[in-house]
Tab-separated table of N, CA and C in Angstrom:
chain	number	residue	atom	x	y	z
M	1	UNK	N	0.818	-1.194	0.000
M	1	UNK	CA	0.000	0.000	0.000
M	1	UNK	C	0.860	1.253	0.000
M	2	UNK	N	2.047	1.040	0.751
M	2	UNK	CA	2.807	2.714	0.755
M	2	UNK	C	3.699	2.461	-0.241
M	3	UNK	N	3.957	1.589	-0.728
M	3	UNK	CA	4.781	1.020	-1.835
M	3	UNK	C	4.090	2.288	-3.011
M	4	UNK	N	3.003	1.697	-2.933
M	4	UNK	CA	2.100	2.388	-4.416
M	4	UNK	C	1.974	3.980	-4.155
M	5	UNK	N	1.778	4.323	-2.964
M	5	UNK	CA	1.201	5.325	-2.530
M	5	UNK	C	2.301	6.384	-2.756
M	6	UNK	N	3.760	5.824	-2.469
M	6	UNK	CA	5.026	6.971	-2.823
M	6	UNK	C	5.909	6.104	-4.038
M	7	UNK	N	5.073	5.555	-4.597
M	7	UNK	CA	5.901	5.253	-6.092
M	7	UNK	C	6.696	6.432	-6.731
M	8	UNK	N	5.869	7.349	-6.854
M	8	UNK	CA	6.472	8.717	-7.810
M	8	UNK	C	7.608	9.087	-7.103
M	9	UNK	N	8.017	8.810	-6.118
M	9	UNK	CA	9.251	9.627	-5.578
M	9	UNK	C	10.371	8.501	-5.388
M	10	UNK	N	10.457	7.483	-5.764
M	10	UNK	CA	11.044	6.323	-5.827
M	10	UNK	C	11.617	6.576	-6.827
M	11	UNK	N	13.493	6.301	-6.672
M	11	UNK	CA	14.480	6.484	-7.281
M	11	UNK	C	15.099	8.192	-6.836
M	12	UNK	N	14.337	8.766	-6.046
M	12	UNK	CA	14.822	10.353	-5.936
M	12	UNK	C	15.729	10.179	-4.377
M	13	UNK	N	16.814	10.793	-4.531
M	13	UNK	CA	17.066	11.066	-3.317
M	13	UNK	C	17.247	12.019	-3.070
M	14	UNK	N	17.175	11.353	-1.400
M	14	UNK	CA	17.145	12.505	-0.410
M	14	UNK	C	17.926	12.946	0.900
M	15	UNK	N	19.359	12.294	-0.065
M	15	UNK	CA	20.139	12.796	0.925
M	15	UNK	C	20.647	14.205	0.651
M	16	UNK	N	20.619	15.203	2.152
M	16	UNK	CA	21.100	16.343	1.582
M	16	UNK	C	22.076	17.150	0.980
M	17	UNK	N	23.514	16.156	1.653
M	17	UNK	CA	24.589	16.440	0.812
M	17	UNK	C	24.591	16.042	-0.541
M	18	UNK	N	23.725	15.505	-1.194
M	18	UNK	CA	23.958	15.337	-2.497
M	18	UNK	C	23.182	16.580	-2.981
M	19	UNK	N	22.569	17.142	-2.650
M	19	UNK	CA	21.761	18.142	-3.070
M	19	UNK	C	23.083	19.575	-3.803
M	20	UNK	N	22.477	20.147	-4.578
M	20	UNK	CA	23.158	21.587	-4.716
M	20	UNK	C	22.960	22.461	-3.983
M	21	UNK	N	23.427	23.319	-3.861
M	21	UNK	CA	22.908	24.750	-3.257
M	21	UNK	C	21.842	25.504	-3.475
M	22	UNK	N	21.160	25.270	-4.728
M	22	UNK	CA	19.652	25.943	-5.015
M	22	UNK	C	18.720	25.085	-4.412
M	23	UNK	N	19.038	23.216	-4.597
M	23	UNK	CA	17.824	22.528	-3.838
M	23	UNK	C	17.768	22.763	-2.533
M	24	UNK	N	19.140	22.886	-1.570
M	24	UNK	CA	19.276	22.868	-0.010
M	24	UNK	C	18.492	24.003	0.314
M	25	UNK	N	18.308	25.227	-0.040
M	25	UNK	CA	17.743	26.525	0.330
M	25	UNK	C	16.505	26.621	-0.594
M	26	UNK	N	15.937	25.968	-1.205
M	26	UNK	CA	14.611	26.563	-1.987
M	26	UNK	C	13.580	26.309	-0.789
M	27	UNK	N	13.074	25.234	-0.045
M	27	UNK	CA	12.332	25.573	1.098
M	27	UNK	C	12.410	27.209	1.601
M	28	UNK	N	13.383	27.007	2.122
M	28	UNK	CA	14.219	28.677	2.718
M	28	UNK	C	13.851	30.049	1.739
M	29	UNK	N	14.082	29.715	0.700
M	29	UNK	CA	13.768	30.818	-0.536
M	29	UNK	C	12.556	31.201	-0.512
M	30	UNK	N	11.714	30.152	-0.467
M	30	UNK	CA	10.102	29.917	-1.109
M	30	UNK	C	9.565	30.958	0.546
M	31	UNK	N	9.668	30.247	1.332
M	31	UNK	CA	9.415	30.798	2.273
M	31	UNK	C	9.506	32.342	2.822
M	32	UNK	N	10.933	32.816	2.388
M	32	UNK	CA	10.903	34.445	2.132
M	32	UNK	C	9.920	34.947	0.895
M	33	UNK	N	10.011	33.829	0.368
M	33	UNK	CA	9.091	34.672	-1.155
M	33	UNK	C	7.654	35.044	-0.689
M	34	UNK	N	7.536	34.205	0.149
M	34	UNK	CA	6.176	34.236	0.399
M	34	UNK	C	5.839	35.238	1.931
M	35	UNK	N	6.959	35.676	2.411
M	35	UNK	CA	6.522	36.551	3.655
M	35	UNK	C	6.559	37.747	2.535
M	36	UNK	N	7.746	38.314	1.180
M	36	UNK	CA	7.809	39.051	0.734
M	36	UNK	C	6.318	39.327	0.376
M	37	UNK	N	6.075	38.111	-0.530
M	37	UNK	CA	4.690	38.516	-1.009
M	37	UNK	C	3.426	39.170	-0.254
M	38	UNK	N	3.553	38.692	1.172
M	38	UNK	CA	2.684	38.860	1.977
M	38	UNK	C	2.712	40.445	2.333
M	39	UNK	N	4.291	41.010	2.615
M	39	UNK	CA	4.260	42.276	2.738
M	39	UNK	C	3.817	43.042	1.722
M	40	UNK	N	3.968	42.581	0.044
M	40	UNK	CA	4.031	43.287	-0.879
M	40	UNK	C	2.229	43.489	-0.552
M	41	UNK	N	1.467	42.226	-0.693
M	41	UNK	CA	0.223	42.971	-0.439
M	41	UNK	C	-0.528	43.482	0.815
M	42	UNK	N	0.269	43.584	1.785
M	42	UNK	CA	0.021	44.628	2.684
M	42	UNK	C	-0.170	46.121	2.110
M	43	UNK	N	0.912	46.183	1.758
M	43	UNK	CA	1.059	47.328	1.423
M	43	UNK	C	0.115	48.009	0.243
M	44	UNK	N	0.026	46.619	-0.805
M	44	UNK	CA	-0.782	46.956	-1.872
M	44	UNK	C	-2.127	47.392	-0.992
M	45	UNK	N	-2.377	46.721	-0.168
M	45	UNK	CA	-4.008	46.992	0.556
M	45	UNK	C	-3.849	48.533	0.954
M	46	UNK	N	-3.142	49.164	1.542
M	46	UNK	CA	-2.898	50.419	2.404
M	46	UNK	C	-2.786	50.949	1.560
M	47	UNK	N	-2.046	50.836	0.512
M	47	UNK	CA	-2.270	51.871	-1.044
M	47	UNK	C	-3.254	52.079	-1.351
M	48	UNK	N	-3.766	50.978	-1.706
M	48	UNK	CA	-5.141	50.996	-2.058
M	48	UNK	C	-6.256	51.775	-1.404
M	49	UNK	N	-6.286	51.582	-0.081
M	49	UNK	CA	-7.250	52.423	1.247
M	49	UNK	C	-6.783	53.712	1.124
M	50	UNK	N	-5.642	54.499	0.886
M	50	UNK	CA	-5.160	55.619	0.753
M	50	UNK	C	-6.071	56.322	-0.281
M	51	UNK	N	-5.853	55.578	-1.915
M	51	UNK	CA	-6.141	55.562	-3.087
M	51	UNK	C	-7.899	56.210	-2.894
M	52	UNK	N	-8.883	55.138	-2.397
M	52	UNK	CA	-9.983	55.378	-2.083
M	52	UNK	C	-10.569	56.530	-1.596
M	53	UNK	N	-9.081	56.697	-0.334
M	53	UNK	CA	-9.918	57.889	0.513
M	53	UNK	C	-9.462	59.060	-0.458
M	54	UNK	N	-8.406	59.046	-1.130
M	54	UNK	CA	-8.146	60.124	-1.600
M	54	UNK	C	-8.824	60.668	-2.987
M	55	UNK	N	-9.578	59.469	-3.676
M	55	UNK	CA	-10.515	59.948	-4.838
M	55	UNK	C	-11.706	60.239	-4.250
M	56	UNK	N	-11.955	59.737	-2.767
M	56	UNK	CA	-14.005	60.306	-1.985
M	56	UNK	C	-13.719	61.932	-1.927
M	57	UNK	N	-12.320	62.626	-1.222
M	57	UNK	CA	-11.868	63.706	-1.104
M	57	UNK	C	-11.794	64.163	-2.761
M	58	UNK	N	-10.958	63.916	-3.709
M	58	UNK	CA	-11.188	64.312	-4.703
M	58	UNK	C	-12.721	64.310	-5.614
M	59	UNK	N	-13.091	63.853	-5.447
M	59	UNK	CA	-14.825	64.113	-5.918
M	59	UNK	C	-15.511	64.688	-4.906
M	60	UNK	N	-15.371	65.392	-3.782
M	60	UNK	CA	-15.878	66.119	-3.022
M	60	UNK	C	-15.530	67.408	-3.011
M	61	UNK	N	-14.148	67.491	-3.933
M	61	UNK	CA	-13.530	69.193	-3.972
M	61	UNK	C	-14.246	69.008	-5.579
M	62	UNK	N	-14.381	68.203	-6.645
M	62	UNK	CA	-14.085	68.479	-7.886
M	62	UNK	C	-16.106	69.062	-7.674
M	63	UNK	N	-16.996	68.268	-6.965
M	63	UNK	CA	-18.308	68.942	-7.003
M	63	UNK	C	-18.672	70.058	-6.234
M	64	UNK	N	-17.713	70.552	-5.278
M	64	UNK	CA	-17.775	71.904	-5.031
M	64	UNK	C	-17.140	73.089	-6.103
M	65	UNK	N	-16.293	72.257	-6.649
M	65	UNK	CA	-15.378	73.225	-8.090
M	65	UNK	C	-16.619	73.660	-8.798
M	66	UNK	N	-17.317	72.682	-9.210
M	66	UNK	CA	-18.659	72.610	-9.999
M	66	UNK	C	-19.624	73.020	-9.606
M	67	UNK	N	-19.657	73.243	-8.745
M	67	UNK	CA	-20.691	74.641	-7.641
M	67	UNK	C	-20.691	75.418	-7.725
M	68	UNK	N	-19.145	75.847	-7.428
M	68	UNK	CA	-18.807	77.231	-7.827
M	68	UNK	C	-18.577	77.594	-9.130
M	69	UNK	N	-18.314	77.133	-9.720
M	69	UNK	CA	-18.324	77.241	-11.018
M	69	UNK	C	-19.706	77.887	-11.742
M	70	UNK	N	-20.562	76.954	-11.455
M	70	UNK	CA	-22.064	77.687	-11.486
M	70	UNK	C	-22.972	78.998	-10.890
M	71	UNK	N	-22.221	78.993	-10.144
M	71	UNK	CA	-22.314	80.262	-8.681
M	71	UNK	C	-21.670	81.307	-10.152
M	72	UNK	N	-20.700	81.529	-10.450
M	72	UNK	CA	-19.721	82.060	-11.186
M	72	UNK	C	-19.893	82.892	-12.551
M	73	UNK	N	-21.376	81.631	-13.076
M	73	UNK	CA	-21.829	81.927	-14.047
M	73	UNK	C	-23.340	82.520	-14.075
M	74	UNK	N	-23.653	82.161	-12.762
M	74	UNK	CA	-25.015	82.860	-12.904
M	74	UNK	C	-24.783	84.374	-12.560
M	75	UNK	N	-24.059	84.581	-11.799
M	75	UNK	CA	-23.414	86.052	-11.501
M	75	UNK	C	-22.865	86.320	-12.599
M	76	UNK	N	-22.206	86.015	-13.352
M	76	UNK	CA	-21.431	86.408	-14.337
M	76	UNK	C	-22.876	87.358	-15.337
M	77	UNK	N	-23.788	86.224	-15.121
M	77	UNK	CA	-24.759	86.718	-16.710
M	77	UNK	C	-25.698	87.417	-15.709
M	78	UNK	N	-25.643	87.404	-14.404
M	78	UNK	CA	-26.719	88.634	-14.053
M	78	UNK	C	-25.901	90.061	-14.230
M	79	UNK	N	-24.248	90.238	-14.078
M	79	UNK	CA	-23.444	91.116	-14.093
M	79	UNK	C	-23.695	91.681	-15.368
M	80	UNK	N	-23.401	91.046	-16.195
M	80	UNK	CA	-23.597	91.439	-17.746
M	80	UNK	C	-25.200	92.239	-18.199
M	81	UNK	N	-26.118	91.712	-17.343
M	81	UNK	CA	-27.678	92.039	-17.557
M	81	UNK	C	-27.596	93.337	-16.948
M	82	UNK	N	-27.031	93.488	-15.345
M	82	UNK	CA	-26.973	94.611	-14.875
M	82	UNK	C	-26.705	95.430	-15.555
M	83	UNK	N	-24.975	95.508	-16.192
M	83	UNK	CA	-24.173	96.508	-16.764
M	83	UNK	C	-25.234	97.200	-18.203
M	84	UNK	N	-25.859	96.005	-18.838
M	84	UNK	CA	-26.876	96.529	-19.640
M	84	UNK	C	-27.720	97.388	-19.535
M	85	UNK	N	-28.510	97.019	-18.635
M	85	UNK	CA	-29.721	97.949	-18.136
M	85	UNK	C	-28.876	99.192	-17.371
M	86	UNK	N	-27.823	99.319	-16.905
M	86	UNK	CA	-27.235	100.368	-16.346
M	86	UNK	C	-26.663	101.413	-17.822
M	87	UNK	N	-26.311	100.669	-18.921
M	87	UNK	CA	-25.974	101.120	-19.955
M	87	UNK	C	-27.215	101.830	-20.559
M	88	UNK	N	-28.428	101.018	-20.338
M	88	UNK	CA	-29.735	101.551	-21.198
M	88	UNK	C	-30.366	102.764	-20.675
M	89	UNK	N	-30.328	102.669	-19.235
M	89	UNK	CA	-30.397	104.061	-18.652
M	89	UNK	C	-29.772	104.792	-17.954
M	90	UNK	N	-27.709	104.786	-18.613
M	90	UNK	CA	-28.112	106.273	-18.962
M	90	UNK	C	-28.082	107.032	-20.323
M	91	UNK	N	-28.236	106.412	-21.014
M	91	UNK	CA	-28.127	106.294	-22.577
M	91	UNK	C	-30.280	107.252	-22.092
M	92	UNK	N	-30.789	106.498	-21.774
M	92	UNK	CA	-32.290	107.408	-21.398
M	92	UNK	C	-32.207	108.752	-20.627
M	93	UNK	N	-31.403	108.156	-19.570
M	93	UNK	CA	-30.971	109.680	-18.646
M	93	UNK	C	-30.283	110.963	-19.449
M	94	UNK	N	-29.261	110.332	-20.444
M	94	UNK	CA	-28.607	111.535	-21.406
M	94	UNK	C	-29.686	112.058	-22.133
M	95	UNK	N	-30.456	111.116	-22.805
M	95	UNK	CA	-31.554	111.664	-24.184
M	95	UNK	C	-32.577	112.433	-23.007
M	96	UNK	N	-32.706	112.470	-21.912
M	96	UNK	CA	-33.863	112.946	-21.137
M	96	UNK	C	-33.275	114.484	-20.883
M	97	UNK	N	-32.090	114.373	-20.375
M	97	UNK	CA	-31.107	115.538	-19.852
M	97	UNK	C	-31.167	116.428	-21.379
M	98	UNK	N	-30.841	115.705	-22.697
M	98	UNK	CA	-30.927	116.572	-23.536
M	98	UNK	C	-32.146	117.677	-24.091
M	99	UNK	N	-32.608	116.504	-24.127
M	99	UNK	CA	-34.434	117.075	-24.385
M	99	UNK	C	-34.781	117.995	-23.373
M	100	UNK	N	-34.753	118.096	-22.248
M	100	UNK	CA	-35.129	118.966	-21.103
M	100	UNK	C	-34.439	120.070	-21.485
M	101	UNK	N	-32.819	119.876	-21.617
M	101	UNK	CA	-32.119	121.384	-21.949
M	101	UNK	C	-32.606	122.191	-23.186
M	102	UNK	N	-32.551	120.757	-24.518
M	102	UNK	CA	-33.399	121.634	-25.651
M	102	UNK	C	-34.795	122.605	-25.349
M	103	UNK	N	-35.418	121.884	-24.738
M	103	UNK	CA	-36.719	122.366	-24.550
M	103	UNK	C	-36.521	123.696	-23.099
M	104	UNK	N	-35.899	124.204	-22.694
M	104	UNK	CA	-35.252	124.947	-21.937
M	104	UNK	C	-35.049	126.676	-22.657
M	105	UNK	N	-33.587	125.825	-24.079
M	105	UNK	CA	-33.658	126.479	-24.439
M	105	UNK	C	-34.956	127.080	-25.868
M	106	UNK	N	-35.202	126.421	-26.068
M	106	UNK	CA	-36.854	126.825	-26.731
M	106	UNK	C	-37.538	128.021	-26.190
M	107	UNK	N	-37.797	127.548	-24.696
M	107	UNK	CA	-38.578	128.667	-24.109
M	107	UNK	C	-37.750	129.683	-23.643
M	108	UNK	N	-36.624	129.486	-23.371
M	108	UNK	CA	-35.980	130.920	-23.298
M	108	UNK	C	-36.047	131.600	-24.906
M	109	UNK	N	-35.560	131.326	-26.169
M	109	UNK	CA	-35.335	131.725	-27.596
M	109	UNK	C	-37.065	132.288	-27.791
M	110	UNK	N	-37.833	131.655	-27.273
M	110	UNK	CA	-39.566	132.077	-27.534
M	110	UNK	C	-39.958	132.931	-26.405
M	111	UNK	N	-39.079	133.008	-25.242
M	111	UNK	CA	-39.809	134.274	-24.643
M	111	UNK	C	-38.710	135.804	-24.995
C-alpha cells in the first residue's frame, strides 16, 4: 500500500549532501518569497485604502469646483444684464437731460 502510494518519488534522493545549493535553500527561498509577497500585499491593501480615501476627497472638492463654477456663471450673466440695463439708462438719462435742456432752451429763444 505505501509502496504504491510513494511510487512517484522512488528512485529520488534525499540525501542532503547530495543536493546543490539551489535545492538545499529553496524551502528557505520559497518561504521568504512568500513573507515578501505577503508584505508586498500589505502594502498593496494600504495603497489601495489611501487611493480610495483620496478619490471620496477628490470628488468632493471636484463637485464643489462645480458649484462654484455655477455660482460664477449665474453672476457672471446677471453682471452682464446689470451693466446693460445700467448702460440703457443712462443712454435714457442723457436723451432725457438733452431734451429737457433743448426744450429749456426753446422757451428761453420764444420768450
Amino acid at each position: 500500500m505505501l509502496k504504491e502510494q510513494y511510487k512517484q518519488f522512488q528512485g529520488n534522493s534525499w540525501n542532503i549532501l547530495k543536493m546543490n545549493p539551489i535545492q538545499r535553500t529553496l524551502p528557505l527561498r520559497m518561504r521568504f518569497k512568500e513573507v515578501r509577497i505577503r508584505h508586498l500585499e500589505k502594502q498593496l491593501d494600504y495603497q489601495n485604502e489611501l487611493l480610495k480615501n483620496f478619490m471620496e476627497l477628490n470628488d468632493k472638492e471636484r463637485s464643489r469646483i462645480q458649484c462654484i463654477e455655477k455660482i460664477r456663471k449665474s453672476m457672471s450673466m446677471s453682471l452682464v444684464r446689470y451693466s446693460k440695463d445700467v448702460e440703457q439708462k443712462k443712454t435714457l438719462a442723457k436723451n432725457m437731460a438733452n431734451n429737457l435742456l433743448d426744450n429749456m432752451e426753446k422757451d428761453f429763444a420764444s420768450s
